Amino acid sequence: MKKNSIYIISLCLLLFSRWIPVPAGMTSSGMQVLGILTGVLILWLTTTIDWPSFLCIAGLAFVPELTMSGILSGAFGNSTFAFLLFTFMCTYAVGQTSFVKRCAITFISNRIAAKGSWWFVTTYCLSVLLIGMFMSPVVLFVIYMPILDTICQELKLEKDHKLANTLALGTLFCCAIACGMTPIAHTFPVMALGFYQQMAGTAISYLSYMMAAIPVGLISFLIMILLFKLLMRPDTSKLKNLDFSVLKSSIKPLEKREKVVLVIFFAVVSMWVLPDLIKGVLPDLAKFLSSKGTTFPPMIGAVAMFMISIDGKPLLNFKEVMAKGIQWGGLVMAAATLAVGSAMTNSEIGLTDWLSGAIEPWISGLAPMVIIMVFVVWTFVMTNMCSNMVTVTVVCAVAIPICLSSGGALSAPAIASMIGLGASYAFVLPPAHPNVALAIGSGWTNTSQVIRYGMILMMGAIVATVLVGYSVAAVLMI
């Protein structure tokens, strides 16, 4: 009965919202698009994210100003969709190698980690943070869980031991923080940058984004370590008994095929960041790489992995990667949110103009930094209560037009970047991200700890985002 009631309410919103009386200045089509977004939001939050995304795309076909070909082009023909598809392929290939596990164990078994207990905790968390800058947070969390289990078993830690809880929380928090530090293999920053390009007609370079987002990530990391040391205060004496040889024995030597995969992957990453680095030295090459966009490097990388075979076996198997390597639910939802975003910014529908006009009187008297704080707090709170992708879509749809129409008082590319960053910091409530549920389900932490320490870390990250992230981005993205 409850499920059927949700379906009926959602369908009514999708199909009949056009005939709801509209506020002054809003068009019937604008109300229809809002109704479609609200209806599918209910389904995303109460059922699943995959098939309701197709329903969302179908609902948009009933908006008079939109055509089915245009909707599909905006959803599945968008460069953001293609970027995510090819990047998932490349990162899946990297995830099948022993490289990530090798890096993690090398980090936590080096001389610095051996200096003392808190050096070990810091290097363990730092390994998650640095590797996570180039990997999907879900993939990384799943890779780290066996490493965490091995450490806890070697130290004979119980599930409720605060040291085990600290390492589990550090893994969860660092996966999320790292996701916001780069757009590489990370859906939410890419979506935010895509929305800005769609609305403003210009692109934000990955290097500029990272130069603003990485300092925020590092500050958040330091806040997390202080949080663990001053508030959680785990007993770290057992770390003196950790036998690193057990961890090192699980590392297998890199095979030839793994080395080739890594060479291709790092070539892809280089093509993303090189244009900004070499434009003063090799302007023609920088212009060529920039002109191909962000989708070209992972596409070429994926094709190379499909073509190259080692010992008669391709580096990347097409059927396998399509079945196991691509997060189809998230990808389809990204397509739906891109389609909704395109509808919301459609000049004939005029919804973003109405939203900007409706919200502007409420914030027009506020100082620019207060307005930025409002958008950032909204992003962080919403992403920890519901879907990250929904957060990016809704907040970008409101914030970017307001910033673009501010006459330079507010930096639209900077706020878009901070929305993408903030939407990644999902580590407080179980609905925020699959990793939260996985962390709690592992038994190495619990809901109370995740909410308590996650809330404190989130507040610190908000301050860092406003004071450091936005300020740096506003200077770089003029």
GROMACS .gro file of C-alpha atoms in nm:
model
  478
    1MET     CA    1   0.000   0.000   0.000
    2LYS     CA    2   0.280   0.240   0.091
    3LYS     CA    3   0.472   0.162  -0.230
    4ASN     CA    4   0.163   0.201  -0.447
    5SER     CA    5   0.078   0.532  -0.278
    6ILE     CA    6   0.428   0.663  -0.355
    7TYR     CA    7   0.394   0.552  -0.719
    8ILE     CA    8   0.056   0.724  -0.756
    9ILE     CA    9   0.177   1.051  -0.600
   10SER     CA   10   0.489   1.054  -0.815
   11LEU     CA   11   0.300   0.978  -1.135
   12CYS     CA   12   0.045   1.250  -1.061
   13LEU     CA   13   0.326   1.501  -1.015
   14LEU     CA   14   0.492   1.389  -1.338
   15LEU     CA   15   0.175   1.394  -1.547
   16PHE     CA   16  -0.055   1.662  -1.405
   17SER     CA   17   0.164   1.929  -1.244
   18ARG     CA   18   0.123   2.147  -1.553
   19TRP     CA   19  -0.231   2.226  -1.442
   20ILE     CA   20  -0.136   2.333  -1.090
   21PRO     CA   21  -0.193   2.710  -1.044
   22VAL     CA   22   0.140   2.882  -1.095
   23PRO     CA   23   0.292   3.171  -0.897
   24ALA     CA   24   0.330   3.507  -1.068
   25GLY     CA   25   0.598   3.499  -1.334
   26MET     CA   26   0.623   3.122  -1.365
   27THR     CA   27   0.510   2.945  -1.681
   28SER     CA   28   0.296   2.631  -1.685
   29SER     CA   29   0.589   2.443  -1.836
   30GLY     CA   30   0.811   2.566  -1.553
   31MET     CA   31   0.565   2.421  -1.300
   32GLN     CA   32   0.556   2.100  -1.508
   33VAL     CA   33   0.936   2.064  -1.494
   34LEU     CA   34   0.933   2.127  -1.119
   35GLY     CA   35   0.659   1.866  -1.078
   36ILE     CA   36   0.861   1.612  -1.277
   37LEU     CA   37   1.169   1.682  -1.065
   38THR     CA   38   0.967   1.654  -0.741
   39GLY     CA   39   0.796   1.333  -0.853
   40VAL     CA   40   1.118   1.162  -0.949
   41LEU     CA   41   1.289   1.294  -0.633
   42ILE     CA   42   1.032   1.107  -0.426
   43LEU     CA   43   1.106   0.787  -0.619
   44TRP     CA   44   1.484   0.835  -0.598
   45LEU     CA   45   1.463   0.880  -0.222
   46THR     CA   46   1.215   0.603  -0.146
   47THR     CA   47   1.277   0.331  -0.406
   48THR     CA   48   1.587   0.330  -0.624
   49ILE     CA   49   1.784   0.558  -0.858
   50ASP     CA   50   1.784   0.356  -1.180
   51TRP     CA   51   1.440   0.299  -1.337
   52PRO     CA   52   1.287   0.626  -1.200
   53SER     CA   53   1.554   0.804  -1.404
   54PHE     CA   54   1.401   0.662  -1.724
   55LEU     CA   55   1.058   0.772  -1.599
   56CYS     CA   56   1.199   1.122  -1.550
   57ILE     CA   57   1.321   1.134  -1.910
   58ALA     CA   58   0.984   1.006  -2.033
   59GLY     CA   59   0.802   1.270  -1.826
   60LEU     CA   60   1.003   1.550  -1.985
   61ALA     CA   61   0.870   1.442  -2.325
   62PHE     CA   62   0.529   1.585  -2.223
   63VAL     CA   63   0.671   1.938  -2.183
   64PRO     CA   64   0.559   2.125  -2.501
   65GLU     CA   65   0.884   2.319  -2.544
   66LEU     CA   66   1.096   2.002  -2.541
   67THR     CA   67   1.142   1.734  -2.809
   68MET     CA   68   1.227   1.372  -2.746
   69SER     CA   69   1.540   1.394  -2.957
   70GLY     CA   70   1.652   1.703  -2.769
   71ILE     CA   71   1.587   1.538  -2.431
   72LEU     CA   72   1.781   1.224  -2.525
   73SER     CA   73   2.061   1.436  -2.667
   74GLY     CA   74   2.085   1.632  -2.343
   75ALA     CA   75   2.077   1.314  -2.134
   76PHE     CA   76   2.275   1.044  -2.314
   77GLY     CA   77   2.444   1.261  -2.578
   78ASN     CA   78   2.589   1.497  -2.320
   79SER     CA   79   2.968   1.499  -2.292
   80THR     CA   80   2.937   1.448  -1.914
   81PHE     CA   81   2.758   1.115  -1.968
   82ALA     CA   82   3.028   1.001  -2.212
   83PHE     CA   83   3.304   1.120  -1.980
   84LEU     CA   84   3.167   0.916  -1.689
   85LEU     CA   85   3.117   0.608  -1.909
   86PHE     CA   86   3.476   0.601  -2.039
   87THR     CA   87   3.627   0.699  -1.703
   88PHE     CA   88   3.445   0.410  -1.532
   89MET     CA   89   3.603   0.179  -1.789
   90CYS     CA   90   3.955   0.307  -1.723
   91THR     CA   91   3.926   0.304  -1.343
   92TYR     CA   92   3.779  -0.048  -1.352
   93ALA     CA   93   4.092  -0.167  -1.531
   94VAL     CA   94   4.311  -0.001  -1.265
   95GLY     CA   95   4.099  -0.153  -0.989
   96GLN     CA   96   4.168  -0.502  -1.125
   97THR     CA   97   4.542  -0.457  -1.072
   98SER     CA   98   4.726  -0.492  -0.742
   99PHE     CA   99   4.845  -0.132  -0.771
  100VAL     CA  100   4.593   0.021  -0.530
  101LYS     CA  101   4.653  -0.242  -0.263
  102ARG     CA  102   5.029  -0.211  -0.313
  103CYS     CA  103   5.015   0.168  -0.269
  104ALA     CA  104   4.799   0.137   0.043
  105ILE     CA  105   5.023  -0.117   0.216
  106THR     CA  106   5.338   0.071   0.114
  107PHE     CA  107   5.197   0.384   0.274
  108ILE     CA  108   5.110   0.222   0.607
  109SER     CA  109   5.426   0.013   0.636
  110ASN     CA  110   5.688   0.281   0.567
  111ARG     CA  111   5.934   0.435   0.813
  112ILE     CA  112   5.713   0.733   0.891
  113ALA     CA  113   5.423   0.508   0.992
  114ALA     CA  114   5.661   0.309   1.212
  115LYS     CA  115   5.759   0.619   1.413
  116GLY     CA  116   5.457   0.595   1.639
  117SER     CA  117   5.090   0.508   1.672
  118TRP     CA  118   4.951   0.839   1.550
  119TRP     CA  119   5.197   0.843   1.262
  120PHE     CA  120   5.047   0.510   1.158
  121VAL     CA  121   4.686   0.632   1.186
  122THR     CA  122   4.774   0.946   0.988
  123THR     CA  123   4.958   0.763   0.709
  124TYR     CA  124   4.680   0.503   0.686
  125CYS     CA  125   4.417   0.775   0.637
  126LEU     CA  126   4.647   0.972   0.407
  127SER     CA  127   4.687   0.668   0.183
  128VAL     CA  128   4.308   0.654   0.141
  129LEU     CA  129   4.299   1.026   0.067
  130LEU     CA  130   4.573   1.028  -0.197
  131ILE     CA  131   4.462   0.713  -0.379
  132GLY     CA  132   4.101   0.830  -0.360
  133MET     CA  133   4.183   1.139  -0.564
  134PHE     CA  134   4.194   0.915  -0.872
  135MET     CA  135   3.943   0.639  -0.790
  136SER     CA  136   3.571   0.596  -0.738
  137PRO     CA  137   3.494   0.623  -0.363
  138VAL     CA  138   3.289   0.301  -0.365
  139VAL     CA  139   3.563   0.102  -0.541
  140LEU     CA  140   3.827   0.240  -0.305
  141PHE     CA  141   3.623   0.165   0.007
  142VAL     CA  142   3.566  -0.194  -0.105
  143ILE     CA  143   3.941  -0.236  -0.173
  144TYR     CA  144   4.033  -0.100   0.171
  145MET     CA  145   3.789  -0.313   0.371
  146PRO     CA  146   4.006  -0.632   0.353
  147ILE     CA  147   4.313  -0.424   0.450
  148LEU     CA  148   4.125  -0.287   0.753
  149ASP     CA  149   4.007  -0.637   0.845
  150THR     CA  150   4.365  -0.769   0.830
  151ILE     CA  151   4.497  -0.487   1.051
  152CYS     CA  152   4.222  -0.537   1.310
  153GLN     CA  153   4.264  -0.915   1.313
  154GLU     CA  154   4.642  -0.885   1.348
  155LEU     CA  155   4.596  -0.649   1.644
  156LYS     CA  156   4.316  -0.865   1.788
  157LEU     CA  157   4.079  -0.568   1.802
  158GLU     CA  158   3.713  -0.617   1.890
  159LYS     CA  159   3.441  -0.449   1.687
  160ASP     CA  160   3.385  -0.186   1.956
  161HIS     CA  161   3.753  -0.099   2.005
  162LYS     CA  162   3.801   0.272   1.943
  163LEU     CA  163   4.113   0.218   1.733
  164ALA     CA  164   3.920  -0.006   1.492
  165ASN     CA  165   3.638   0.251   1.492
  166THR     CA  166   3.889   0.529   1.416
  167LEU     CA  167   4.041   0.345   1.118
  168ALA     CA  168   3.694   0.262   0.981
  169LEU     CA  169   3.576   0.622   1.016
  170GLY     CA  170   3.901   0.746   0.861
  171THR     CA  171   3.845   0.520   0.562
  172LEU     CA  172   3.486   0.643   0.520
  173PHE     CA  173   3.566   1.012   0.563
  174CYS     CA  174   3.877   1.011   0.342
  175CYS     CA  175   3.698   0.835   0.054
  176ALA     CA  176   3.442   1.118   0.053
  177ILE     CA  177   3.693   1.401   0.098
  178ALA     CA  178   3.912   1.263  -0.183
  179CYS     CA  179   3.608   1.244  -0.412
  180GLY     CA  180   3.568   1.621  -0.383
  181MET     CA  181   3.936   1.699  -0.441
  182THR     CA  182   3.949   1.608  -0.813
  183PRO     CA  183   3.699   1.549  -1.094
  184ILE     CA  184   3.894   1.238  -1.202
  185ALA     CA  185   3.663   0.933  -1.178
  186HIS     CA  186   3.430   1.135  -0.953
  187THR     CA  187   3.073   1.192  -1.072
  188PHE     CA  188   2.959   1.485  -0.858
  189PRO     CA  189   3.231   1.742  -0.939
  190VAL     CA  190   3.203   1.650  -1.307
  191MET     CA  191   2.827   1.708  -1.301
  192ALA     CA  192   2.867   2.049  -1.135
  193LEU     CA  193   3.129   2.156  -1.390
  194GLY     CA  194   2.902   2.026  -1.666
  195PHE     CA  195   2.605   2.229  -1.540
  196TYR     CA  196   2.818   2.543  -1.530
  197GLN     CA  197   2.938   2.488  -1.887
  198GLN     CA  198   2.579   2.425  -1.995
  199MET     CA  199   2.455   2.750  -1.838
  200ALA     CA  200   2.752   2.981  -1.893
  201GLY     CA  201   2.887   2.847  -2.221
  202THR     CA  202   3.243   2.827  -2.089
  203ALA     CA  203   3.433   2.544  -1.925
  204ILE     CA  204   3.618   2.523  -1.593
  205SER     CA  205   3.957   2.357  -1.630
  206TYR     CA  206   4.032   2.056  -1.415
  207LEU     CA  207   4.355   2.213  -1.292
  208SER     CA  208   4.173   2.524  -1.168
  209TYR     CA  209   3.918   2.308  -0.992
  210MET     CA  210   4.185   2.100  -0.820
  211MET     CA  211   4.387   2.404  -0.714
  212ALA     CA  212   4.082   2.523  -0.521
  213ALA     CA  213   3.948   2.186  -0.403
  214ILE     CA  214   4.271   2.017  -0.287
  215PRO     CA  215   4.344   2.278  -0.014
  216VAL     CA  216   3.991   2.227   0.120
  217GLY     CA  217   4.048   1.851   0.122
  218LEU     CA  218   4.379   1.884   0.307
  219ILE     CA  219   4.226   2.116   0.567
  220SER     CA  220   3.935   1.875   0.613
  221PHE     CA  221   4.184   1.591   0.654
  222LEU     CA  222   4.369   1.780   0.930
  223ILE     CA  223   4.038   1.856   1.104
  224MET     CA  224   3.956   1.484   1.090
  225ILE     CA  225   4.290   1.382   1.246
  226LEU     CA  226   4.246   1.640   1.524
  227LEU     CA  227   3.891   1.517   1.575
  228PHE     CA  228   4.017   1.162   1.622
  229LYS     CA  229   4.301   1.263   1.851
  230LEU     CA  230   4.120   1.516   2.072
  231LEU     CA  231   3.765   1.380   2.086
  232MET     CA  232   3.771   1.013   1.994
  233ARG     CA  233   4.105   0.943   2.170
  234PRO     CA  234   4.150   0.574   2.080
  235ASP     CA  235   4.398   0.355   2.264
  236THR     CA  236   4.675   0.313   2.006
  237SER     CA  237   4.914   0.106   2.220
  238LYS     CA  238   4.834  -0.216   2.030
  239LEU     CA  239   4.976  -0.070   1.710
  240LYS     CA  240   5.323  -0.145   1.846
  241ASN     CA  241   5.244  -0.513   1.796
  242LEU     CA  242   5.142  -0.483   1.430
  243ASP     CA  243   5.341  -0.721   1.210
  244PHE     CA  244   5.372  -0.548   0.872
  245SER     CA  245   5.511  -0.864   0.715
  246VAL     CA  246   5.157  -1.011   0.719
  247LEU     CA  247   5.033  -0.720   0.511
  248LYS     CA  248   5.335  -0.717   0.280
  249SER     CA  249   5.305  -1.090   0.213
  250SER     CA  250   4.965  -1.033   0.050
  251ILE     CA  251   5.118  -0.810  -0.220
  252LYS     CA  252   5.180  -0.977  -0.553
  253PRO     CA  253   5.441  -0.842  -0.799
  254LEU     CA  254   5.298  -0.626  -1.076
  255GLU     CA  255   5.250  -0.824  -1.393
  256LYS     CA  256   5.331  -0.690  -1.737
  257ARG     CA  257   4.964  -0.632  -1.822
  258GLU     CA  258   4.912  -0.437  -1.500
  259LYS     CA  259   5.207  -0.212  -1.581
  260VAL     CA  260   5.066  -0.137  -1.926
  261VAL     CA  261   4.724  -0.056  -1.776
  262LEU     CA  262   4.885   0.187  -1.534
  263VAL     CA  263   5.088   0.357  -1.809
  264ILE     CA  264   4.771   0.413  -2.012
  265PHE     CA  265   4.574   0.536  -1.710
  266PHE     CA  266   4.839   0.789  -1.605
  267ALA     CA  267   4.864   0.905  -1.967
  268VAL     CA  268   4.488   0.974  -1.951
  269VAL     CA  269   4.529   1.172  -1.628
  270SER     CA  270   4.819   1.367  -1.782
  271MET     CA  271   4.606   1.467  -2.080
  272TRP     CA  272   4.352   1.617  -1.840
  273VAL     CA  273   4.596   1.842  -1.654
  274LEU     CA  274   4.866   1.910  -1.916
  275PRO     CA  275   4.688   2.188  -2.112
  276ASP     CA  276   4.703   2.434  -1.821
  277LEU     CA  277   5.059   2.337  -1.735
  278ILE     CA  278   5.213   2.365  -2.082
  279LYS     CA  279   5.012   2.647  -2.242
  280GLY     CA  280   5.298   2.890  -2.186
  281VAL     CA  281   5.561   2.653  -2.330
  282LEU     CA  282   5.376   2.448  -2.592
  283PRO     CA  283   5.067   2.656  -2.676
  284ASP     CA  284   4.975   2.458  -2.988
  285LEU     CA  285   4.975   2.124  -2.805
  286ALA     CA  286   4.785   2.276  -2.512
  287LYS     CA  287   4.526   2.418  -2.753
  288PHE     CA  288   4.491   2.082  -2.928
  289LEU     CA  289   4.436   1.891  -2.603
  290SER     CA  290   4.194   2.153  -2.470
  291SER     CA  291   3.993   2.148  -2.791
  292LYS     CA  292   3.927   1.775  -2.753
  293GLY     CA  293   3.757   1.824  -2.415
  294THR     CA  294   3.768   1.602  -2.107
  295THR     CA  295   3.595   1.303  -2.270
  296PHE     CA  296   3.864   1.241  -2.532
  297PRO     CA  297   4.145   1.115  -2.299
  298PRO     CA  298   3.945   0.838  -2.121
  299MET     CA  299   3.784   0.736  -2.451
  300ILE     CA  300   4.127   0.689  -2.612
  301GLY     CA  301   4.251   0.517  -2.297
  302ALA     CA  302   3.959   0.272  -2.295
  303VAL     CA  303   4.000   0.195  -2.667
  304ALA     CA  304   4.373   0.134  -2.616
  305MET     CA  305   4.297  -0.111  -2.335
  306PHE     CA  306   4.045  -0.293  -2.555
  307MET     CA  307   4.297  -0.319  -2.841
  308ILE     CA  308   4.614  -0.415  -2.655
  309SER     CA  309   4.647  -0.779  -2.553
  310ILE     CA  310   4.908  -0.935  -2.326
  311ASP     CA  311   4.952  -1.313  -2.347
  312GLY     CA  312   4.649  -1.334  -2.575
  313LYS     CA  313   4.418  -1.155  -2.330
  314PRO     CA  314   4.302  -0.793  -2.379
  315LEU     CA  315   4.378  -0.544  -2.103
  316LEU     CA  316   4.007  -0.468  -2.086
  317ASN     CA  317   3.729  -0.710  -2.177
  318PHE     CA  318   3.430  -0.527  -2.321
  319LYS     CA  319   3.162  -0.763  -2.191
  320GLU     CA  320   3.320  -0.777  -1.847
  321VAL     CA  321   3.358  -0.402  -1.808
  322MET     CA  322   3.002  -0.339  -1.928
  323ALA     CA  323   2.869  -0.594  -1.677
  324LYS     CA  324   3.090  -0.520  -1.376
  325GLY     CA  325   3.285  -0.200  -1.428
  326ILE     CA  326   3.018   0.062  -1.493
  327GLN     CA  327   2.786   0.192  -1.223
  328TRP     CA  328   2.482   0.190  -1.448
  329GLY     CA  329   2.238   0.311  -1.184
  330GLY     CA  330   2.445   0.620  -1.114
  331LEU     CA  331   2.515   0.674  -1.484
  332VAL     CA  332   2.147   0.661  -1.581
  333MET     CA  333   2.062   0.894  -1.294
  334ALA     CA  334   2.333   1.133  -1.414
  335ALA     CA  335   2.170   1.129  -1.759
  336ALA     CA  336   1.829   1.208  -1.608
  337THR     CA  337   1.964   1.493  -1.397
  338LEU     CA  338   2.141   1.635  -1.702
  339ALA     CA  339   1.812   1.624  -1.892
  340VAL     CA  340   1.629   1.795  -1.605
  341GLY     CA  341   1.905   2.053  -1.578
  342SER     CA  342   1.875   2.125  -1.949
  343ALA     CA  343   1.497   2.167  -1.913
  344MET     CA  344   1.536   2.398  -1.614
  345THR     CA  345   1.778   2.622  -1.806
  346ASN     CA  346   1.567   2.624  -2.125
  347SER     CA  347   1.502   2.990  -2.206
  348GLU     CA  348   1.151   2.920  -2.340
  349ILE     CA  349   1.051   2.748  -2.015
  350GLY     CA  350   1.214   3.025  -1.811
  351LEU     CA  351   1.234   2.833  -1.486
  352THR     CA  352   1.582   2.944  -1.383
  353ASP     CA  353   1.487   3.308  -1.444
  354TRP     CA  354   1.185   3.263  -1.219
  355LEU     CA  355   1.385   3.081  -0.951
  356SER     CA  356   1.649   3.351  -0.955
  357GLY     CA  357   1.385   3.622  -0.933
  358ALA     CA  358   1.202   3.447  -0.651
  359ILE     CA  359   1.510   3.382  -0.438
  360GLU     CA  360   1.702   3.700  -0.516
  361PRO     CA  361   1.484   3.930  -0.297
  362TRP     CA  362   1.552   3.705   0.001
  363ILE     CA  363   1.927   3.720  -0.038
  364SER     CA  364   1.983   4.049  -0.221
  365GLY     CA  365   2.043   4.235   0.104
  366LEU     CA  366   2.295   3.980   0.225
  367ALA     CA  367   2.670   4.017   0.191
  368PRO     CA  368   2.818   3.808  -0.093
  369MET     CA  369   3.005   3.582   0.149
  370VAL     CA  370   2.681   3.513   0.339
  371ILE     CA  371   2.511   3.414   0.014
  372ILE     CA  372   2.799   3.180  -0.061
  373MET     CA  373   2.764   3.035   0.289
  374VAL     CA  374   2.393   2.972   0.225
  375PHE     CA  375   2.464   2.778  -0.095
  376VAL     CA  376   2.752   2.581   0.060
  377VAL     CA  377   2.556   2.487   0.375
  378TRP     CA  378   2.261   2.388   0.157
  379THR     CA  379   2.488   2.163  -0.050
  380PHE     CA  380   2.656   1.991   0.246
  381VAL     CA  381   2.333   1.934   0.440
  382MET     CA  382   2.133   1.814   0.140
  383THR     CA  383   2.402   1.574   0.016
  384ASN     CA  384   2.409   1.409   0.359
  385MET     CA  385   2.031   1.364   0.362
  386CYS     CA  386   1.964   1.240   0.011
  387SER     CA  387   2.129   1.171  -0.325
  388ASN     CA  388   2.453   1.350  -0.419
  389MET     CA  389   2.340   1.379  -0.779
  390VAL     CA  390   2.007   1.532  -0.677
  391THR     CA  391   2.197   1.782  -0.463
  392VAL     CA  392   2.422   1.885  -0.752
  393THR     CA  393   2.124   1.922  -0.986
  394VAL     CA  394   1.900   2.123  -0.754
  395VAL     CA  395   2.160   2.354  -0.598
  396CYS     CA  396   2.335   2.424  -0.931
  397ALA     CA  397   1.999   2.503  -1.094
  398VAL     CA  398   1.937   2.776  -0.836
  399ALA     CA  399   2.285   2.900  -0.746
  400ILE     CA  400   2.455   2.932  -1.086
  401PRO     CA  401   2.192   3.160  -1.250
  402ILE     CA  402   2.190   3.386  -0.942
  403CYS     CA  403   2.570   3.412  -0.952
  404LEU     CA  404   2.574   3.474  -1.327
  405SER     CA  405   2.328   3.760  -1.288
  406SER     CA  406   2.511   3.918  -0.991
  407GLY     CA  407   2.727   4.141  -1.209
  408GLY     CA  408   3.049   3.988  -1.083
  409ALA     CA  409   2.967   4.016  -0.711
  410LEU     CA  410   2.944   3.637  -0.696
  411SER     CA  411   3.170   3.402  -0.892
  412ALA     CA  412   2.955   3.148  -1.079
  413PRO     CA  413   3.242   2.909  -1.170
  414ALA     CA  414   3.367   2.918  -0.811
  415ILE     CA  415   3.028   2.837  -0.660
  416ALA     CA  416   2.970   2.560  -0.917
  417SER     CA  417   3.304   2.409  -0.818
  418MET     CA  418   3.221   2.428  -0.447
  419ILE     CA  419   2.883   2.266  -0.507
  420GLY     CA  420   3.058   1.975  -0.681
  421LEU     CA  421   3.305   1.955  -0.392
  422GLY     CA  422   3.040   1.977  -0.120
  423ALA     CA  423   2.816   1.717  -0.282
  424SER     CA  424   3.104   1.469  -0.251
  425TYR     CA  425   3.134   1.513   0.128
  426ALA     CA  426   2.861   1.258   0.204
  427PHE     CA  427   2.952   1.078   0.526
  428VAL     CA  428   2.698   1.166   0.795
  429LEU     CA  429   2.375   0.973   0.735
  430PRO     CA  430   2.326   0.626   0.577
  431PRO     CA  431   2.119   0.760   0.280
  432ALA     CA  432   2.405   0.996   0.189
  433HIS     CA  433   2.625   0.741   0.011
  434PRO     CA  434   2.664   0.361  -0.020
  435ASN     CA  435   2.995   0.383   0.168
  436VAL     CA  436   2.815   0.497   0.484
  437ALA     CA  437   2.598   0.188   0.482
  438LEU     CA  438   2.900  -0.032   0.404
  439ALA     CA  439   3.099   0.118   0.693
  440ILE     CA  440   2.819   0.066   0.943
  441GLY     CA  441   2.744  -0.279   0.804
  442SER     CA  442   3.107  -0.385   0.846
  443GLY     CA  443   3.069  -0.362   1.224
  444TRP     CA  444   3.393  -0.163   1.266
  445THR     CA  445   3.187   0.150   1.340
  446ASN     CA  446   2.824   0.229   1.416
  447THR     CA  447   2.555   0.479   1.319
  448SER     CA  448   2.601   0.691   1.631
  449GLN     CA  449   2.974   0.739   1.569
  450VAL     CA  450   2.928   0.814   1.199
  451ILE     CA  451   2.664   1.081   1.270
  452ARG     CA  452   2.844   1.235   1.570
  453TYR     CA  453   3.190   1.270   1.419
  454GLY     CA  454   3.061   1.317   1.066
  455MET     CA  455   2.859   1.622   1.173
  456ILE     CA  456   3.160   1.786   1.337
  457LEU     CA  457   3.379   1.717   1.034
  458MET     CA  458   3.107   1.848   0.801
  459MET     CA  459   3.091   2.180   0.989
  460GLY     CA  460   3.467   2.220   0.969
  461ALA     CA  461   3.461   2.137   0.596
  462ILE     CA  462   3.189   2.399   0.537
  463VAL     CA  463   3.405   2.671   0.691
  464ALA     CA  464   3.708   2.559   0.486
  465THR     CA  465   3.500   2.552   0.167
  466VAL     CA  466   3.370   2.907   0.212
  467LEU     CA  467   3.685   3.074   0.341
  468VAL     CA  468   3.947   2.885   0.138
  469GLY     CA  469   3.788   2.690  -0.148
  470TYR     CA  470   3.554   2.958  -0.281
  471SER     CA  471   3.809   3.237  -0.229
  472VAL     CA  472   4.082   3.052  -0.419
  473ALA     CA  473   3.842   2.946  -0.696
  474ALA     CA  474   3.709   3.302  -0.737
  475VAL     CA  475   4.065   3.428  -0.796
  476LEU     CA  476   4.163   3.146  -1.035
  477MET     CA  477   3.840   3.135  -1.236
  478ILE     CA  478   3.805   3.496  -1.340
   0.00000   0.00000   0.00000
